[in-house]
Amino acid sequence: MIKLSKESIFYSAQIVIKHFKSEYEVIDEIVRIFNFKHMLMVIDSVTKDSPIYELIDEHELLHKEKNIATDDEEIAVVIPNYLIDKVLKIVIDTDDFPEYIFIYELTNLDNGLLCDNCSYKDLLFERIISVYIEIALDEDEMTVFLNKNLIDIDEVYGKIKLYIKNKNNKEYQNIKRIIKNKIFGRKNRS
């Protein structure tokens, strides 16, 4: 069951989503709530043969790489709206998905790769970004940080809460159906 909480302090607010099983669908739906025009995605622990590089080359995406281990790199890539779901799917659905993904909403493409060099708190405070999302895939946890002066926290929280309620209800109904089928000896239909 997915859990949700929110906290609001000074100029920023955060929404924490836990236990989402690192599913592409959940991450994509929550990212889509913000309707980013462009975003900077920083992906931790990318191998040199990752399909993300093929996509970067194919679409000539602005990016930079940082070697973090012998076989792994951290990659920062500026992604236009029409490729967001494709990039998320490639990154999350690989066999060796990264531990972390960091997403910065870009209001101005000129700030693109600069965001990777600054603290998200400073970027939010200076209004360079209005949303920062930290996804810990290995912990099934996502934290969304917002600038409250630029984004209505209650509206965003409401949309996320509604999505999670619907998702949890579907999971509950599925579990209930499986248990009922086991009790009455019926085969599970997927």
Coordinates of N, CA, C and O in Angstrom, one line a residue:
M1 N 0.8 -1.2 0.0 CA 0.0 0.0 0.0 C 0.9 1.3 0.0 O 1.8 1.4 0.8
I2 N 0.6 2.2 -0.9 CA 1.4 3.4 -1.0 C 1.0 4.4 0.1 O -0.2 4.5 0.4
K3 N 1.9 5.0 0.7 CA 1.7 5.9 1.8 C 2.1 7.3 1.4 O 3.1 7.5 0.7
L4 N 1.5 8.4 1.9 CA 1.7 9.7 1.5 C 1.7 10.6 2.7 O 0.9 10.5 3.7
S5 N 2.6 11.6 2.7 CA 2.7 12.6 3.8 C 3.1 13.9 3.2 O 3.7 14.0 2.2
K6 N 2.8 15.1 3.9 CA 3.3 16.4 3.5 C 3.7 17.2 4.6 O 3.3 17.0 5.8
E7 N 4.7 18.1 4.4 CA 5.3 19.0 5.4 C 5.5 20.3 4.7 O 6.0 20.4 3.6
S8 N 5.2 21.4 5.4 CA 5.4 22.7 4.8 C 6.2 23.6 5.8 O 5.9 23.7 6.9
I9 N 7.3 24.1 5.2 CA 8.2 25.0 6.0 C 8.6 26.2 5.2 O 9.0 26.0 4.1
F10 N 8.6 27.4 5.8 CA 9.0 28.6 5.1 C 8.6 28.7 3.7 O 7.4 28.7 3.4
Y11 N 9.5 28.8 2.7 CA 9.2 29.0 1.3 C 8.9 27.7 0.6 O 8.4 27.6 -0.5
S12 N 9.3 26.5 1.2 CA 9.2 25.3 0.5 C 8.3 24.3 1.3 O 7.9 24.5 2.4
A13 N 7.9 23.3 0.5 CA 7.1 22.2 1.1 C 7.6 20.9 0.5 O 8.2 20.9 -0.6
Q14 N 7.3 19.8 1.2 CA 7.7 18.5 0.7 C 6.5 17.5 0.8 O 5.8 17.6 1.8
I15 N 6.4 16.7 -0.2 CA 5.5 15.6 -0.2 C 6.3 14.3 -0.3 O 7.1 14.2 -1.2
V16 N 6.0 13.3 0.6 CA 6.8 12.1 0.6 C 5.8 11.0 0.2 O 4.7 10.8 0.8
I17 N 6.2 10.1 -0.7 CA 5.5 9.0 -1.2 C 6.3 7.8 -0.9 O 7.5 7.7 -1.4
K18 N 5.8 6.8 -0.2 CA 6.5 5.6 0.2 C 5.8 4.4 -0.3 O 4.6 4.3 -0.4
H19 N 6.6 3.3 -0.4 CA 6.1 1.9 -0.7 C 5.4 1.8 -2.1 O 4.4 1.2 -2.2
F20 N 6.0 2.5 -3.1 CA 5.3 2.4 -4.4 C 6.0 1.4 -5.3 O 5.7 1.3 -6.5
K21 N 6.8 0.5 -4.8 CA 7.4 -0.6 -5.5 C 8.2 -0.2 -6.7 O 8.3 -1.0 -7.7
S22 N 8.7 1.0 -6.8 CA 9.5 1.5 -7.9 C 8.9 1.2 -9.3 O 9.5 0.9 -10.2
E23 N 7.6 1.4 -9.3 CA 6.8 1.1 -10.6 C 6.9 2.3 -11.5 O 6.7 3.5 -11.0
Y24 N 7.2 2.1 -12.7 CA 7.2 3.1 -13.7 C 5.9 3.9 -13.8 O 5.9 5.2 -13.8
E25 N 4.8 3.2 -13.7 CA 3.5 3.9 -13.8 C 3.3 4.9 -12.7 O 2.8 6.0 -13.0
V26 N 3.7 4.6 -11.5 CA 3.5 5.5 -10.4 C 4.4 6.7 -10.5 O 3.9 7.9 -10.4
I27 N 5.6 6.5 -10.8 CA 6.6 7.6 -11.0 C 6.1 8.5 -12.2 O 6.1 9.8 -12.0
D28 N 5.7 7.9 -13.3 CA 5.3 8.7 -14.4 C 4.1 9.5 -14.1 O 4.0 10.7 -14.5
E29 N 3.1 8.9 -13.5 CA 1.9 9.7 -13.1 C 2.1 10.9 -12.2 O 1.6 11.9 -12.4
I30 N 3.0 10.7 -11.3 CA 3.3 11.8 -10.3 C 4.1 12.9 -11.0 O 3.8 14.1 -10.9
V31 N 5.1 12.5 -11.8 CA 5.8 13.5 -12.6 C 4.9 14.3 -13.6 O 5.0 15.5 -13.7
R32 N 4.0 13.6 -14.2 CA 3.0 14.2 -15.1 C 2.1 15.2 -14.5 O 1.6 16.1 -15.2
I33 N 1.9 15.1 -13.2 CA 1.0 16.1 -12.5 C 1.5 17.5 -12.7 O 0.8 18.4 -12.8
F34 N 2.8 17.6 -12.8 CA 3.4 18.9 -12.9 C 3.5 19.5 -14.3 O 3.7 20.7 -14.5
N35 N 3.3 18.7 -15.3 CA 3.3 19.1 -16.7 C 4.5 20.0 -17.1 O 4.4 21.1 -17.6
F36 N 5.7 19.4 -16.8 CA 6.9 20.1 -17.1 C 7.1 20.3 -18.6 O 6.8 19.5 -19.4
K37 N 7.6 21.5 -18.9 CA 7.9 21.8 -20.3 C 9.3 21.1 -20.6 O 9.4 20.5 -21.6
H38 N 10.2 21.2 -19.7 CA 11.5 20.6 -19.8 C 11.9 20.2 -18.3 O 11.5 20.9 -17.4
M39 N 12.8 19.3 -18.3 CA 13.3 18.9 -16.9 C 14.8 18.5 -17.1 O 15.2 18.1 -18.2
L40 N 15.5 18.6 -16.0 CA 16.8 18.0 -15.9 C 16.7 16.8 -15.1 O 16.1 16.8 -14.0
M41 N 17.1 15.6 -15.6 CA 17.1 14.4 -14.8 C 18.5 14.0 -14.6 O 19.3 13.9 -15.5
V42 N 18.8 13.8 -13.3 CA 20.2 13.2 -13.0 C 20.0 11.8 -12.5 O 19.2 11.5 -11.7
I43 N 20.7 10.9 -13.2 CA 20.5 9.5 -13.0 C 21.8 8.9 -12.4 O 22.9 9.1 -13.0
D44 N 21.7 8.3 -11.3 CA 22.8 7.7 -10.6 C 23.1 6.3 -11.1 O 22.2 5.6 -11.4
S45 N 24.4 5.9 -11.1 CA 24.8 4.6 -11.4 C 24.3 4.1 -12.8 O 23.6 3.0 -12.9
V46 N 24.6 4.8 -13.8 CA 24.3 4.3 -15.2 C 25.5 3.6 -15.7 O 26.6 4.1 -15.7
T47 N 25.2 2.4 -16.3 CA 26.3 1.7 -16.9 C 26.6 2.2 -18.3 O 25.7 2.8 -18.9
K48 N 27.7 2.0 -18.9 CA 28.1 2.6 -20.2 C 27.3 2.0 -21.3 O 27.1 2.6 -22.4
D49 N 26.7 0.8 -21.1 CA 25.9 0.2 -22.2 C 24.4 0.4 -21.9 O 23.6 -0.2 -22.6
S50 N 24.0 1.4 -21.1 CA 22.6 1.7 -20.8 C 21.9 2.2 -22.1 O 22.5 3.0 -22.8
P51 N 20.7 1.8 -22.3 CA 19.9 2.3 -23.4 C 19.6 3.8 -23.4 O 19.3 4.4 -24.4
I52 N 19.9 4.4 -22.2 CA 19.7 5.9 -22.1 C 20.6 6.6 -23.1 O 20.2 7.6 -23.7
Y53 N 21.8 6.1 -23.3 CA 22.8 6.8 -24.2 C 22.3 6.7 -25.6 O 22.5 7.7 -26.3
E54 N 21.7 5.7 -26.0 CA 21.1 5.6 -27.4 C 20.1 6.6 -27.6 O 20.0 7.3 -28.6
L55 N 19.2 6.8 -26.6 CA 18.1 7.8 -26.7 C 18.7 9.2 -26.7 O 18.3 10.1 -27.5
I56 N 19.8 9.5 -25.9 CA 20.4 10.8 -25.9 C 21.0 11.1 -27.3 O 20.8 12.2 -27.8
D57 N 21.7 10.1 -27.9 CA 22.3 10.3 -29.2 C 21.2 10.5 -30.2 O 21.3 11.4 -31.1
E58 N 20.2 9.7 -30.2 CA 19.1 9.8 -31.2 C 18.4 11.1 -31.2 O 18.1 11.7 -32.3
H59 N 18.2 11.7 -30.0 CA 17.5 13.0 -29.9 C 18.4 14.2 -29.7 O 17.9 15.3 -29.5
E60 N 19.7 13.9 -29.7 CA 20.7 15.0 -29.5 C 20.4 15.8 -28.2 O 20.4 17.0 -28.3
L61 N 20.2 15.1 -27.1 CA 19.9 15.8 -25.9 C 21.1 16.3 -25.2 O 22.2 15.7 -25.2
L62 N 21.0 17.5 -24.6 CA 22.0 18.2 -23.9 C 22.3 17.3 -22.6 O 21.3 17.0 -21.9
H63 N 23.5 17.0 -22.4 CA 23.8 16.1 -21.2 C 25.3 16.3 -20.8 O 26.1 16.8 -21.5
K64 N 25.5 15.8 -19.6 CA 26.9 15.7 -19.1 C 27.0 14.4 -18.2 O 26.1 14.0 -17.6
E65 N 28.2 13.9 -18.2 CA 28.5 12.7 -17.5 C 29.6 12.9 -16.4 O 30.4 13.7 -16.6
K66 N 29.4 12.2 -15.4 CA 30.4 12.2 -14.3 C 30.7 10.8 -13.9 O 29.8 10.0 -13.5
N67 N 32.0 10.4 -14.0 CA 32.4 9.1 -13.6 C 32.4 8.9 -12.1 O 33.0 9.7 -11.4
I68 N 31.6 8.0 -11.6 CA 31.5 7.8 -10.1 C 32.0 6.4 -9.7 O 32.2 6.2 -8.5
A69 N 32.3 5.5 -10.6 CA 32.9 4.2 -10.3 C 33.5 3.7 -11.6 O 33.3 4.2 -12.6
T70 N 34.1 2.6 -11.5 CA 34.8 2.0 -12.6 C 33.8 1.7 -13.8 O 34.1 2.1 -14.9
D71 N 32.7 1.2 -13.5 CA 31.7 0.8 -14.6 C 30.5 1.8 -14.6 O 29.7 1.7 -15.5
D72 N 30.4 2.6 -13.6 CA 29.2 3.4 -13.5 C 29.5 4.9 -13.6 O 30.5 5.4 -13.3
E73 N 28.4 5.6 -14.2 CA 28.5 7.0 -14.3 C 27.2 7.7 -13.8 O 26.2 7.0 -13.7
E74 N 27.3 8.9 -13.4 CA 26.1 9.7 -13.1 C 25.9 10.6 -14.4 O 26.9 11.1 -14.9
I75 N 24.7 10.6 -14.8 CA 24.5 11.4 -16.0 C 23.4 12.4 -15.8 O 22.4 12.1 -15.1
A76 N 23.6 13.6 -16.2 CA 22.6 14.7 -16.1 C 22.1 15.0 -17.6 O 22.9 15.2 -18.4
V77 N 20.8 14.9 -17.8 CA 20.3 15.1 -19.2 C 19.1 16.0 -19.1 O 18.2 15.9 -18.3
V78 N 19.1 17.0 -20.1 CA 17.9 17.9 -20.2 C 16.9 17.2 -21.1 O 17.3 16.8 -22.2
I79 N 15.7 17.1 -20.6 CA 14.7 16.3 -21.4 C 13.4 17.2 -21.7 O 12.9 17.8 -20.8
P80 N 13.0 17.3 -22.9 CA 11.8 18.0 -23.3 C 10.6 17.2 -22.9 O 10.7 15.9 -22.7
N81 N 9.4 17.8 -22.8 CA 8.2 17.2 -22.3 C 7.9 15.9 -23.1 O 7.5 14.9 -22.5
Y82 N 8.0 16.0 -24.4 CA 7.5 14.8 -25.2 C 8.4 13.5 -25.0 O 8.0 12.5 -25.4
L83 N 9.5 13.7 -24.3 CA 10.4 12.5 -24.1 C 10.4 12.0 -22.6 O 11.0 11.0 -22.3
I84 N 9.7 12.7 -21.7 CA 9.8 12.4 -20.3 C 9.4 11.0 -20.0 O 10.1 10.3 -19.3
D85 N 8.2 10.6 -20.5 CA 7.8 9.2 -20.2 C 8.7 8.2 -20.8 O 9.0 7.1 -20.2
K86 N 9.2 8.4 -22.0 CA 10.1 7.5 -22.6 C 11.4 7.3 -21.8 O 11.9 6.2 -21.6
V87 N 12.0 8.4 -21.4 CA 13.2 8.4 -20.6 C 12.9 7.7 -19.3 O 13.7 6.8 -18.9
L88 N 11.9 8.0 -18.6 CA 11.5 7.3 -17.3 C 11.4 5.8 -17.5 O 11.9 5.0 -16.7
K89 N 10.7 5.4 -18.6 CA 10.5 4.0 -18.8 C 11.8 3.3 -19.1 O 12.1 2.2 -18.5
I90 N 12.7 3.9 -19.8 CA 14.0 3.3 -20.1 C 14.8 3.2 -18.8 O 15.4 2.1 -18.5
V91 N 14.8 4.2 -18.0 CA 15.6 4.2 -16.8 C 15.1 3.3 -15.7 O 15.9 2.5 -15.1
I92 N 13.8 3.2 -15.6 CA 13.2 2.4 -14.5 C 13.0 0.9 -14.9 O 13.2 0.1 -14.1
D93 N 12.8 0.7 -16.1 CA 12.5 -0.7 -16.6 C 13.8 -1.5 -17.0 O 13.7 -2.6 -17.5
T94 N 15.0 -0.9 -16.8 CA 16.2 -1.7 -17.1 C 16.4 -2.7 -16.0 O 16.0 -2.5 -14.8
D95 N 17.2 -3.7 -16.3 CA 17.5 -4.8 -15.3 C 18.2 -4.2 -14.1 O 18.0 -4.7 -13.0
D96 N 19.2 -3.3 -14.3 CA 19.9 -2.8 -13.2 C 19.6 -1.3 -13.1 O 20.4 -0.4 -13.4
F97 N 18.4 -1.0 -12.6 CA 17.9 0.4 -12.5 C 18.8 1.1 -11.4 O 19.3 0.5 -10.5
P98 N 18.9 2.4 -11.6 CA 19.8 3.2 -10.7 C 19.2 3.3 -9.3 O 18.0 3.1 -9.1
E99 N 20.0 3.6 -8.3 CA 19.6 3.8 -6.9 C 18.7 5.0 -6.8 O 17.7 5.1 -6.1
Y100 N 19.2 6.1 -7.5 CA 18.5 7.4 -7.3 C 18.3 8.1 -8.7 O 19.1 7.9 -9.6
I101 N 17.2 8.8 -8.8 CA 16.9 9.7 -9.9 C 16.5 11.0 -9.3 O 15.7 11.1 -8.4
F102 N 17.1 12.1 -9.8 CA 16.8 13.4 -9.3 C 16.2 14.2 -10.5 O 16.8 14.2 -11.6
I103 N 15.1 14.9 -10.3 CA 14.4 15.6 -11.4 C 14.2 17.0 -10.9 O 13.7 17.3 -9.9
Y104 N 14.7 17.9 -11.8 CA 14.5 19.4 -11.6 C 13.6 19.9 -12.7 O 13.9 19.6 -13.9
E105 N 12.6 20.6 -12.3 CA 11.7 21.2 -13.3 C 12.5 22.5 -13.8 O 13.0 23.2 -13.1
L106 N 12.5 22.6 -15.1 CA 13.3 23.7 -15.7 C 12.3 24.7 -16.3 O 11.5 24.4 -17.2
T107 N 12.3 25.9 -15.7 CA 11.4 27.0 -16.3 C 12.2 27.7 -17.4 O 11.6 28.3 -18.3
N108 N 13.5 27.6 -17.4 CA 14.3 28.2 -18.4 C 15.4 27.2 -18.8 O 16.2 26.8 -17.9
L109 N 15.5 26.9 -20.0 CA 16.5 25.9 -20.5 C 17.9 26.4 -20.3 O 18.8 25.6 -20.2
D110 N 18.1 27.7 -20.2 CA 19.5 28.2 -19.9 C 20.1 27.7 -18.6 O 21.3 27.6 -18.4
N111 N 19.2 27.4 -17.7 CA 19.6 26.9 -16.3 C 19.8 25.4 -16.3 O 20.3 24.9 -15.3
G112 N 19.6 24.7 -17.4 CA 19.6 23.3 -17.5 C 20.7 22.6 -16.7 O 20.4 22.1 -15.6
L113 N 21.9 22.5 -17.3 CA 22.9 21.7 -16.6 C 23.5 22.4 -15.4 O 24.2 21.8 -14.6
L114 N 23.2 23.7 -15.2 CA 23.7 24.4 -14.1 C 23.1 23.9 -12.8 O 23.7 23.9 -11.7
C115 N 21.8 23.4 -12.9 CA 21.1 22.9 -11.7 C 21.8 21.8 -11.0 O 21.7 21.6 -9.8
D116 N 22.5 21.0 -11.8 CA 23.2 19.9 -11.2 C 24.4 20.3 -10.3 O 24.8 19.5 -9.5
N117 N 24.8 21.5 -10.4 CA 25.9 22.0 -9.6 C 25.5 22.7 -8.3 O 26.3 23.2 -7.5
C118 N 24.2 22.9 -8.1 CA 23.7 23.7 -7.0 C 22.8 22.9 -6.1 O 22.2 21.9 -6.5
S119 N 22.6 23.3 -4.9 CA 21.7 22.7 -3.9 C 20.2 22.9 -4.4 O 19.9 24.0 -4.8
Y120 N 19.4 21.9 -4.3 CA 18.0 22.1 -4.7 C 17.3 23.1 -3.8 O 16.4 23.9 -4.3
K121 N 17.8 23.2 -2.6 CA 17.2 24.2 -1.6 C 17.5 25.6 -2.1 O 16.6 26.5 -2.1
D122 N 18.7 25.9 -2.6 CA 19.0 27.2 -3.1 C 18.3 27.5 -4.4 O 17.8 28.6 -4.6
L123 N 18.1 26.5 -5.3 CA 17.4 26.6 -6.5 C 15.9 26.9 -6.3 O 15.4 27.8 -7.0
L124 N 15.3 26.3 -5.3 CA 13.9 26.6 -4.9 C 13.8 28.0 -4.4 O 12.9 28.7 -4.7
F125 N 14.7 28.3 -3.4 CA 14.7 29.6 -2.8 C 14.9 30.8 -3.8 O 14.2 31.8 -3.7
E126 N 15.8 30.6 -4.7 CA 16.0 31.6 -5.8 C 15.0 31.6 -6.9 O 15.1 32.4 -7.8
R127 N 14.1 30.7 -6.8 CA 13.0 30.5 -7.8 C 13.6 30.1 -9.2 O 13.0 30.4 -10.2
I128 N 14.7 29.5 -9.2 CA 15.2 29.0 -10.5 C 14.5 27.8 -10.9 O 14.3 27.5 -12.1
I129 N 14.0 27.0 -9.9 CA 13.1 25.9 -10.2 C 12.0 26.0 -9.2 O 12.1 26.7 -8.2
S130 N 10.9 25.4 -9.6 CA 9.7 25.4 -8.6 C 9.4 24.0 -8.1 O 8.8 23.9 -7.1
V131 N 10.0 23.0 -8.7 CA 9.8 21.6 -8.3 C 11.1 20.8 -8.4 O 11.9 20.9 -9.4
Y132 N 11.4 20.0 -7.3 CA 12.6 19.1 -7.3 C 12.0 17.8 -6.8 O 11.4 17.7 -5.8
I133 N 12.3 16.7 -7.5 CA 11.8 15.4 -7.1 C 13.0 14.4 -7.0 O 13.9 14.3 -7.8
E134 N 13.1 13.8 -5.8 CA 14.1 12.8 -5.5 C 13.5 11.5 -5.4 O 12.6 11.3 -4.6
I135 N 14.0 10.5 -6.2 CA 13.4 9.2 -6.2 C 14.5 8.2 -5.8 O 15.5 8.1 -6.5
A136 N 14.2 7.5 -4.7 CA 15.1 6.5 -4.2 C 14.5 5.1 -4.6 O 13.7 4.6 -3.9
L137 N 14.9 4.6 -5.8 CA 14.3 3.4 -6.3 C 14.6 2.2 -5.4 O 13.7 1.3 -5.3
D138 N 15.8 2.2 -4.8 CA 16.1 1.0 -4.0 C 15.3 1.0 -2.7 O 15.3 0.0 -2.0
E139 N 14.8 2.2 -2.3 CA 14.0 2.3 -1.0 C 12.5 2.5 -1.3 O 11.7 2.7 -0.3
D140 N 12.1 2.5 -2.6 CA 10.7 2.7 -2.9 C 10.1 4.0 -2.3 O 9.0 4.0 -1.7
E141 N 10.9 5.1 -2.4 CA 10.5 6.3 -1.8 C 10.7 7.5 -2.8 O 11.7 7.5 -3.4
M142 N 9.8 8.4 -2.8 CA 9.9 9.6 -3.7 C 9.5 10.8 -2.8 O 8.5 10.8 -2.1
T143 N 10.4 11.8 -2.9 CA 10.1 13.1 -2.2 C 10.0 14.2 -3.2 O 10.9 14.3 -4.0
V144 N 8.9 14.9 -3.1 CA 8.7 16.1 -4.0 C 8.9 17.3 -3.2 O 8.2 17.5 -2.2
F145 N 9.8 18.2 -3.6 CA 10.0 19.5 -3.0 C 9.4 20.6 -3.9 O 9.7 20.6 -5.1
L146 N 8.7 21.5 -3.3 CA 8.0 22.6 -4.0 C 8.3 23.9 -3.5 O 8.5 24.1 -2.2
N147 N 8.4 24.9 -4.3 CA 8.4 26.3 -3.9 C 7.0 26.7 -3.7 O 6.2 26.8 -4.7
K148 N 6.5 27.0 -2.4 CA 5.1 27.3 -2.2 C 4.7 28.6 -2.8 O 3.5 28.8 -3.0
N149 N 5.6 29.5 -3.1 CA 5.2 30.7 -3.7 C 4.9 30.5 -5.2 O 4.3 31.4 -5.8
L150 N 5.4 29.5 -5.8 CA 5.2 29.2 -7.2 C 4.2 28.1 -7.5 O 3.6 28.1 -8.6
I151 N 4.0 27.2 -6.6 CA 3.1 26.1 -6.8 C 2.2 25.9 -5.6 O 2.6 26.0 -4.5
D152 N 0.9 25.6 -5.9 CA -0.1 25.4 -4.8 C 0.1 24.0 -4.2 O -0.3 23.0 -4.9
I153 N 0.6 23.9 -3.0 CA 0.9 22.6 -2.4 C -0.3 21.8 -2.2 O -0.4 20.6 -2.4
D154 N -1.4 22.4 -1.8 CA -2.7 21.7 -1.5 C -3.2 21.1 -2.8 O -3.8 20.0 -2.8
E155 N -3.1 21.8 -3.9 CA -3.6 21.3 -5.2 C -2.8 20.1 -5.6 O -3.4 19.0 -6.0
V156 N -1.5 20.2 -5.5 CA -0.6 19.1 -5.9 C -0.8 17.9 -5.0 O -1.0 16.7 -5.4
Y157 N -0.9 18.1 -3.7 CA -1.1 17.1 -2.7 C -2.4 16.4 -3.0 O -2.5 15.1 -2.9
G158 N -3.5 17.1 -3.3 CA -4.8 16.6 -3.6 C -4.7 15.6 -4.8 O -5.3 14.6 -4.8
K159 N -4.0 16.1 -5.9 CA -3.9 15.2 -7.1 C -3.2 14.0 -6.8 O -3.6 12.9 -7.3
I160 N -2.1 14.1 -6.1 CA -1.3 12.9 -5.7 C -2.1 11.9 -4.8 O -2.1 10.7 -5.1
K161 N -2.8 12.5 -3.9 CA -3.6 11.7 -2.9 C -4.7 11.0 -3.7 O -4.9 9.8 -3.4
L162 N -5.4 11.6 -4.6 CA -6.4 11.0 -5.4 C -5.8 9.8 -6.3 O -6.4 8.8 -6.3
Y163 N -4.7 10.1 -6.9 CA -4.1 9.0 -7.7 C -3.7 7.8 -6.8 O -4.0 6.7 -7.2
I164 N -3.1 8.1 -5.7 CA -2.7 7.0 -4.8 C -3.9 6.2 -4.2 O -3.9 5.0 -4.1
K165 N -5.0 7.0 -3.9 CA -6.2 6.3 -3.4 C -6.7 5.4 -4.4 O -7.1 4.2 -4.1
N166 N -6.8 5.8 -5.7 CA -7.3 5.0 -6.8 C -6.4 3.8 -7.0 O -6.8 2.7 -7.2
K167 N -5.1 4.0 -6.9 CA -4.1 2.9 -7.1 C -4.2 1.9 -6.0 O -4.2 0.7 -6.2
N168 N -4.3 2.4 -4.7 CA -4.4 1.5 -3.6 C -5.7 0.7 -3.6 O -5.7 -0.5 -3.3
N169 N -6.8 1.4 -4.1 CA -8.1 0.7 -4.2 C -8.0 -0.5 -5.2 O -8.5 -1.5 -4.9
K170 N -7.3 -0.2 -6.3 CA -7.2 -1.3 -7.3 C -6.4 -2.4 -6.8 O -6.7 -3.6 -7.0
E171 N -5.3 -2.1 -6.0 CA -4.5 -3.2 -5.4 C -5.3 -4.0 -4.4 O -5.2 -5.2 -4.3
Y172 N -6.1 -3.3 -3.6 CA -6.9 -3.9 -2.6 C -7.9 -4.8 -3.2 O -8.1 -6.0 -2.8
Q173 N -8.6 -4.4 -4.3 CA -9.6 -5.2 -5.0 C -8.9 -6.4 -5.6 O -9.5 -7.5 -5.6
N174 N -7.7 -6.2 -6.1 CA -7.0 -7.4 -6.7 C -6.6 -8.4 -5.7 O -6.8 -9.6 -5.9
I175 N -6.1 -8.0 -4.5 CA -5.8 -8.9 -3.4 C -7.1 -9.6 -2.9 O -7.1 -10.8 -2.7
K176 N -8.1 -8.9 -2.8 CA -9.4 -9.4 -2.3 C -9.9 -10.5 -3.3 O -10.3 -11.6 -2.9
R177 N -9.8 -10.2 -4.6 CA -10.2 -11.2 -5.7 C -9.3 -12.5 -5.6 O -9.8 -13.6 -5.6
I178 N -8.0 -12.3 -5.4 CA -7.1 -13.5 -5.3 C -7.4 -14.3 -4.1 O -7.5 -15.6 -4.2
I179 N -7.7 -13.7 -3.0 CA -8.0 -14.4 -1.7 C -9.3 -15.2 -1.9 O -9.5 -16.4 -1.6
K180 N -10.3 -14.5 -2.5 CA -11.6 -15.1 -2.7 C -11.5 -16.3 -3.7 O -12.1 -17.4 -3.4
N181 N -10.7 -16.2 -4.7 CA -10.5 -17.3 -5.6 C -9.8 -18.5 -5.0 O -10.1 -19.6 -5.3
K182 N -8.8 -18.2 -4.1 CA -8.2 -19.3 -3.4 C -9.1 -20.0 -2.4 O -9.1 -21.2 -2.3
I183 N -10.0 -19.2 -1.8 CA -10.9 -19.8 -0.8 C -11.9 -20.7 -1.6 O -12.2 -21.8 -1.2
F184 N -12.4 -20.2 -2.7 CA -13.4 -21.0 -3.5 C -12.8 -21.9 -4.6 O -13.5 -22.5 -5.4
G185 N -11.5 -22.0 -4.6 CA -10.8 -22.9 -5.5 C -10.8 -22.5 -7.0 O -10.6 -23.3 -7.9
R186 N -11.0 -21.2 -7.3 CA -11.0 -20.7 -8.7 C -9.6 -20.4 -9.1 O -8.7 -20.0 -8.2
K187 N -9.3 -20.4 -10.4 CA -8.0 -20.1 -10.9 C -8.0 -18.5 -11.0 O -8.9 -17.9 -11.3
N188 N -6.7 -18.0 -10.7 CA -6.5 -16.5 -10.9 C -6.5 -16.1 -12.3 O -5.9 -16.8 -13.2
R189 N -7.2 -15.1 -12.7 CA -7.2 -14.5 -14.0 C -6.3 -13.2 -13.9 O -6.6 -12.3 -13.1
S190 N -5.3 -13.1 -14.7 CA -4.4 -12.0 -14.7 C -4.9 -10.9 -15.6 O -5.6 -11.1 -16.6

